[in-house]
Tab-separated table of C-alpha atoms (C1' of nucleotides) in Angstrom:
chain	number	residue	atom	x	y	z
A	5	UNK	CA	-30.491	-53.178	-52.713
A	6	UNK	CA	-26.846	-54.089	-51.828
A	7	UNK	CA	-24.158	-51.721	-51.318
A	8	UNK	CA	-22.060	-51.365	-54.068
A	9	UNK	CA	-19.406	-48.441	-54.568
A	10	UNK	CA	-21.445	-45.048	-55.196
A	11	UNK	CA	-24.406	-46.582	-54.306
A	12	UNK	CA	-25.025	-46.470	-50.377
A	13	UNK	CA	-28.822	-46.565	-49.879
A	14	UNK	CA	-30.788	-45.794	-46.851
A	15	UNK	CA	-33.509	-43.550	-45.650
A	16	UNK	CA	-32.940	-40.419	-43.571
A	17	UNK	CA	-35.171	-39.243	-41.139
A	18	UNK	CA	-35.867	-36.656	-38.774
A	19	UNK	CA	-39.284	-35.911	-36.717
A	20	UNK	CA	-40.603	-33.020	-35.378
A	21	UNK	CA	-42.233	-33.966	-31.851
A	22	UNK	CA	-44.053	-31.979	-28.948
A	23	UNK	CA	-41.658	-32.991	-26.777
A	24	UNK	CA	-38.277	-35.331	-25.842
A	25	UNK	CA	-40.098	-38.132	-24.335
A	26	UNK	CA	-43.108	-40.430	-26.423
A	27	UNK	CA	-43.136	-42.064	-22.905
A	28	UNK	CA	-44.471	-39.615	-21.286
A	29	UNK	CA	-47.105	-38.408	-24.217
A	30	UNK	CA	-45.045	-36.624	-26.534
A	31	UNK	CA	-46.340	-37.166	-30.380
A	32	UNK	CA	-44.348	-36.563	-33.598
A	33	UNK	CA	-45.983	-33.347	-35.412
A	34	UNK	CA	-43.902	-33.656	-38.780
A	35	UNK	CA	-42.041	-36.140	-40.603
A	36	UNK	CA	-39.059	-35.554	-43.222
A	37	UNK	CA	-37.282	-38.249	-45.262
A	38	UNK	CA	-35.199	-38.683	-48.110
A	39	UNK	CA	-34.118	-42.118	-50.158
A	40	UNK	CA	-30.136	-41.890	-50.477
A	41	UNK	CA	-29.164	-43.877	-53.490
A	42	UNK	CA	-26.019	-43.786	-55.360
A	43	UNK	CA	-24.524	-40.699	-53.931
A	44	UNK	CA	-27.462	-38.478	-54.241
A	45	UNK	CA	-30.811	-37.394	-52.810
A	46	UNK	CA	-33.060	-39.811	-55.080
A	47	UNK	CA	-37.107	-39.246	-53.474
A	48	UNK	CA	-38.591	-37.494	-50.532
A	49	UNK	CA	-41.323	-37.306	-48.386
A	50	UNK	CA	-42.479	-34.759	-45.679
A	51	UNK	CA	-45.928	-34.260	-43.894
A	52	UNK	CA	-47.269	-32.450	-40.966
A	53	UNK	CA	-49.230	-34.112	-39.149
A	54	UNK	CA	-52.314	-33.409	-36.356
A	55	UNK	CA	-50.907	-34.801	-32.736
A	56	UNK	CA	-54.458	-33.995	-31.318
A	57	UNK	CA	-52.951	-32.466	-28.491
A	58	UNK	CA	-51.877	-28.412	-28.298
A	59	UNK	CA	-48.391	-28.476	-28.736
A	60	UNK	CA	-46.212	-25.789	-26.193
A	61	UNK	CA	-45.075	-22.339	-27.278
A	62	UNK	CA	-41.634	-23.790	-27.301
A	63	UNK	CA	-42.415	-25.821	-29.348
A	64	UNK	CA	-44.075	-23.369	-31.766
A	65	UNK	CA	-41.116	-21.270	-31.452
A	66	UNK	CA	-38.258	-23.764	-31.767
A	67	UNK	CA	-39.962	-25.289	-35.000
A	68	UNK	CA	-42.367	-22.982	-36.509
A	69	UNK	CA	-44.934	-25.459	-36.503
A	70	UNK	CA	-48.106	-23.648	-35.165
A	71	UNK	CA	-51.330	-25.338	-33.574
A	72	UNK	CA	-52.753	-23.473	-36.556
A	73	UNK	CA	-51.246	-25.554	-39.065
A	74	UNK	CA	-51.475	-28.798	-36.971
A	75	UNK	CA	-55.292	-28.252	-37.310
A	76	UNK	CA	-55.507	-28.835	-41.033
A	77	UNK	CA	-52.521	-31.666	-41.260
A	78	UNK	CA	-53.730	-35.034	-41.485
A	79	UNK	CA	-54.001	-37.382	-38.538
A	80	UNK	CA	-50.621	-38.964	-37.316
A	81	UNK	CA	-52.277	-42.529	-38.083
A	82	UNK	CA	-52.852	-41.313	-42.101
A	83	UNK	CA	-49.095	-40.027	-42.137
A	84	UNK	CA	-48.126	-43.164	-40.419
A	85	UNK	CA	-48.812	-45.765	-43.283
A	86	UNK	CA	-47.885	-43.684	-46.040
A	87	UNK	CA	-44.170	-43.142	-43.949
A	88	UNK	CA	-44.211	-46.991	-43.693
A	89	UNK	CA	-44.955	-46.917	-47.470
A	90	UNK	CA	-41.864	-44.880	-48.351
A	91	UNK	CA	-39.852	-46.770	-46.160
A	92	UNK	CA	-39.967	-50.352	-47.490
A	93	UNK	CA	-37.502	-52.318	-46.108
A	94	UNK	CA	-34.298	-50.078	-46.384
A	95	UNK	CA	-31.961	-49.006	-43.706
A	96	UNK	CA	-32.667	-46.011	-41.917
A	97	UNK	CA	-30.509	-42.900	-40.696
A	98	UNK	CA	-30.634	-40.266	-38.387
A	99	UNK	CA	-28.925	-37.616	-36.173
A	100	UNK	CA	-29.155	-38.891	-32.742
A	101	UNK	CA	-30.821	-41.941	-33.658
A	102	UNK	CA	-32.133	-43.084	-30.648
A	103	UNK	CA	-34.291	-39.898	-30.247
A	104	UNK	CA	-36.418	-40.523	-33.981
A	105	UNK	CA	-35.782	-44.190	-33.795
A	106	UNK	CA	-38.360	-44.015	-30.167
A	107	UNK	CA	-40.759	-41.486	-31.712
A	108	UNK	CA	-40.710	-44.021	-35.024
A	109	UNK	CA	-41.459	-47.068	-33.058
A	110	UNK	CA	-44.083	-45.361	-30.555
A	111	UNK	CA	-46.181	-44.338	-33.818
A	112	UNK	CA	-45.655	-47.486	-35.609
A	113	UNK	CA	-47.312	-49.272	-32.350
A	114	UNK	CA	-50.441	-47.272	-33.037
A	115	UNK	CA	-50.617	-48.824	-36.167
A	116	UNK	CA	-50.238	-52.041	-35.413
A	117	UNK	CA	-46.908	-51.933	-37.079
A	118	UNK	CA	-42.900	-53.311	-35.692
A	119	UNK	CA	-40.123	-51.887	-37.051
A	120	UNK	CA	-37.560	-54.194	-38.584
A	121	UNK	CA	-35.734	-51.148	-40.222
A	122	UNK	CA	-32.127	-51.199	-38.740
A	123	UNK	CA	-30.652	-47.434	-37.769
A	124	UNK	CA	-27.370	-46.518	-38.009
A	125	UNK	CA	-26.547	-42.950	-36.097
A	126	UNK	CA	-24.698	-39.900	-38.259
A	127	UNK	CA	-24.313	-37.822	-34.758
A	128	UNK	CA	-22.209	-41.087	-33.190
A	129	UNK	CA	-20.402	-41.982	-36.773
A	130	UNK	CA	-19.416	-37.958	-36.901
A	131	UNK	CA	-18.177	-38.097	-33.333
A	132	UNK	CA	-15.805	-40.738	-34.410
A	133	UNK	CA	-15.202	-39.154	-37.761
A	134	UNK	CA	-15.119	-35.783	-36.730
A	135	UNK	CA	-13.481	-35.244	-33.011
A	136	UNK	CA	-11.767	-32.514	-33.593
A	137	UNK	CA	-15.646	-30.632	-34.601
A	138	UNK	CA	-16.405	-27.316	-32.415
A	139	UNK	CA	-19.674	-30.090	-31.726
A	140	UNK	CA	-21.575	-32.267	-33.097
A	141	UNK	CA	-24.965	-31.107	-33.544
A	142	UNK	CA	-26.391	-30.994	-37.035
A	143	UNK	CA	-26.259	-27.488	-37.716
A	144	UNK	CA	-22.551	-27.273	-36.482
A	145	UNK	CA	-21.595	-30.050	-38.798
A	146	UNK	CA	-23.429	-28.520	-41.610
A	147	UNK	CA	-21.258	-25.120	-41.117
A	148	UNK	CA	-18.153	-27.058	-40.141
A	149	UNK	CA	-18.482	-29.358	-43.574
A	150	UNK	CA	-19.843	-26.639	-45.930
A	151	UNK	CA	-22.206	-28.699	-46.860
A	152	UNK	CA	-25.407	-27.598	-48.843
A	153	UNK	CA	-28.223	-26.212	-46.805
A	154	UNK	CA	-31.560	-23.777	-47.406
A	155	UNK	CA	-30.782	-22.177	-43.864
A	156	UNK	CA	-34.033	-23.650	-42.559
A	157	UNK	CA	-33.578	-25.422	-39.349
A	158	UNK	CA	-35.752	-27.386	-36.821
A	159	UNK	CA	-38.101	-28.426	-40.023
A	160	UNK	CA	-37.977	-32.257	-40.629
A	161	UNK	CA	-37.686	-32.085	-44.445
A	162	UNK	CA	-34.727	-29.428	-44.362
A	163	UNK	CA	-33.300	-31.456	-41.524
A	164	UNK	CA	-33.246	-34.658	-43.307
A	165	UNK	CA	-31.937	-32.951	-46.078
A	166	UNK	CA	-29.063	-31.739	-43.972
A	167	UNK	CA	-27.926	-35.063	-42.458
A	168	UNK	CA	-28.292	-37.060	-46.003
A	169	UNK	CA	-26.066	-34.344	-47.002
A	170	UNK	CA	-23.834	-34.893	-43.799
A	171	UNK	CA	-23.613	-38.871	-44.549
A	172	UNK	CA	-22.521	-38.711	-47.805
A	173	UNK	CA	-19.820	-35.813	-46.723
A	174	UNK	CA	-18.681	-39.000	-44.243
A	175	UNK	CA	-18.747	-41.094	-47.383
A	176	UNK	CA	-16.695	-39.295	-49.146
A	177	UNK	CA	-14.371	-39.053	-46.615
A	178	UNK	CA	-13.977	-42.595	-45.554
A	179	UNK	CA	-13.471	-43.260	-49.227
A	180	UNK	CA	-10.742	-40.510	-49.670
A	181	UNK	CA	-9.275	-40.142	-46.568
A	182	UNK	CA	-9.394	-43.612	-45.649
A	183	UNK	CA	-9.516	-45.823	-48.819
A	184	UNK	CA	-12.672	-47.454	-48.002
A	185	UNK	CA	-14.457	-48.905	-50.695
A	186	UNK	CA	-17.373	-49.810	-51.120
A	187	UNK	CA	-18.648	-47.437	-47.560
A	188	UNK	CA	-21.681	-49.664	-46.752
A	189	UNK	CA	-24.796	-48.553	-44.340
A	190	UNK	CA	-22.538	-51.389	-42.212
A	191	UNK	CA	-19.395	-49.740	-42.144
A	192	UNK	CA	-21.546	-46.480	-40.804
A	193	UNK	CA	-23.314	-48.339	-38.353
A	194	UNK	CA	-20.427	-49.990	-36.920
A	195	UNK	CA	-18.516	-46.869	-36.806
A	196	UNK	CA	-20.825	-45.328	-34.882
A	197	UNK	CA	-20.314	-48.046	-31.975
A	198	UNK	CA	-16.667	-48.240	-31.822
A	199	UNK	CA	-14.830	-47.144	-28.786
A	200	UNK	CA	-13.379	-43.837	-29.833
A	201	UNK	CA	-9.576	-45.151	-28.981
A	202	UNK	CA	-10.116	-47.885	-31.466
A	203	UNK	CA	-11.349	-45.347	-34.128
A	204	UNK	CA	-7.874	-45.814	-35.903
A	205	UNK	CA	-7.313	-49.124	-35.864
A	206	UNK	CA	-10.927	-49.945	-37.255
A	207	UNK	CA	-10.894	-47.976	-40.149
A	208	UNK	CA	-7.224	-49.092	-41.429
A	209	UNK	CA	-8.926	-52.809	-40.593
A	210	UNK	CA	-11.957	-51.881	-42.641
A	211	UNK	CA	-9.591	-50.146	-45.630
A	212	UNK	CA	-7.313	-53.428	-45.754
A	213	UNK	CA	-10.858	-55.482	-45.737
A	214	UNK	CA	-12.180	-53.372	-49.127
A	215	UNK	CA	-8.992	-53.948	-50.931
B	25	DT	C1'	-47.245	-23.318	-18.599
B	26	DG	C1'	-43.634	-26.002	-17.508
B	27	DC	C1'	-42.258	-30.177	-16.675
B	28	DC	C1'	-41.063	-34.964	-18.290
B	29	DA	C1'	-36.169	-39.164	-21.294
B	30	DG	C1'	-32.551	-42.045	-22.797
B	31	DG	C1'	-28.176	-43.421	-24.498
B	32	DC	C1'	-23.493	-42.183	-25.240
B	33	DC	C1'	-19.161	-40.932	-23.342
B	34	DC	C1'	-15.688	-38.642	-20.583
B	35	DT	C1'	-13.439	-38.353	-16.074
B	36	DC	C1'	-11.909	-35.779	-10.677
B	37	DT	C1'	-14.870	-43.476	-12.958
B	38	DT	C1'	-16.634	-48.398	-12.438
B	39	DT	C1'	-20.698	-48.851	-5.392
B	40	DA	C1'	-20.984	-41.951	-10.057
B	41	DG	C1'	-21.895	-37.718	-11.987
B	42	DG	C1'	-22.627	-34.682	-15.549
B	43	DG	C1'	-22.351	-32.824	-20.430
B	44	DC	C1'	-23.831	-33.805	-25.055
B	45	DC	C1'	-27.568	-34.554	-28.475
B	46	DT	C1'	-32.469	-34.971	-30.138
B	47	DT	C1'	-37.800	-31.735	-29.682
DNA sequence: TGCCAGGCCCTCTTTAGGGCCTT
């Protein structure tokens, strides 16, 4: 679906995982995601899922996400297919990026499945957006914005929820701080990779290009 | 049980080091 004003459209997702590293044997453990679409939370899907291996009381702790309630969830490789499912082809987002983009891909192989799903990165966008922040990790941009949160944290679903809400905050700001229109899943993405001096001068570029 | 990474980004930089983020 193209871009068109009020109607950025991507997928947000956040993993829960054993660990930071699927390279050295760390498996996701729960999946959130929610369909943006026209300025709104539109469809979402969240699972547990059963890594087959114990996960650490860390990670118990840090989450809530017992080996108790891993037991029951259904296998990662079930969860797997129905997350490709949901995904389709749309553009995907996520705080820190590279972390759920790895986690993604290493489950995907075990499926038999590549990833042709672009990311763009709401931690690197709000760096750009947002320098003068206390810091940008989710739950500090969540307080900093105001934006709309259960006060669950460390969950996938409620973390998803959180950095859809964050992205469309950054919408709205590039559109009225800025004068961007239409903000595309482009405009986001590229954002995200521009050298922090030359945060300036690409946004009044990228407000002169919309007009 | 505790450990493991990787990319970004700044600076006391670039033949490097360390903090920030994610779980």
């Amino acid at each position: 679906m193209p871009n068109t004003p009020g109607n950025f459209t991507a997928i947000v997702i956040d993993f829960e995982t054993t660990g930071l590293s699927p390279g050295y044997g760390d498996r996701t453990i729960e999946v959130g995601a929610v369909l943006i679409s026209d300025n709104r939370i539109v469809d979402r899907y969240q699972s547990l899922m059963n890594p087959e291996i114990r996960v650490s009381g860390f990670i118990e702790n840090f989450t809530g996400i017992t080996n108790a309630m891993l037991a029951s969830a259904p296998p990662i490789i079930v969860v797997m297919n129905q997350l490709r499912a949901f995904i389709g082809n749309h553009h995907l987002v996520a705080h820190n990026a590279g972390f759920d983009s790895r986690f993604l891909d290493a489950e995907f192989r075990r499926i038999d499945h590549t990833r042709t799903n672009e990311f763009a990165c709401s931690m690197l966008a709000a760096r750009r957006l947002y320098p003068e922040a206390p810091n940008h990790r989710l739950d500090t941009l969540v307080a900093y914005k105001r934006l709309k949160s259960d006060g669950v944290h460390h969950r996938a679903l409620a973390d998803a929820e959180m950095t859809a809400h964050l992205c469309l905050q950054m919408i709205v700001d590039l559109e009225t701080g800025y004068g961007i229109r239409p903000v595309t899943f482009r405009l986001i993405q590229q954002l995200a990779k521009v050298p922090r001096k030359k945060v300036h001068d690409f946004l009044s570029k990228s407000a002169c290009r919309g007009k």
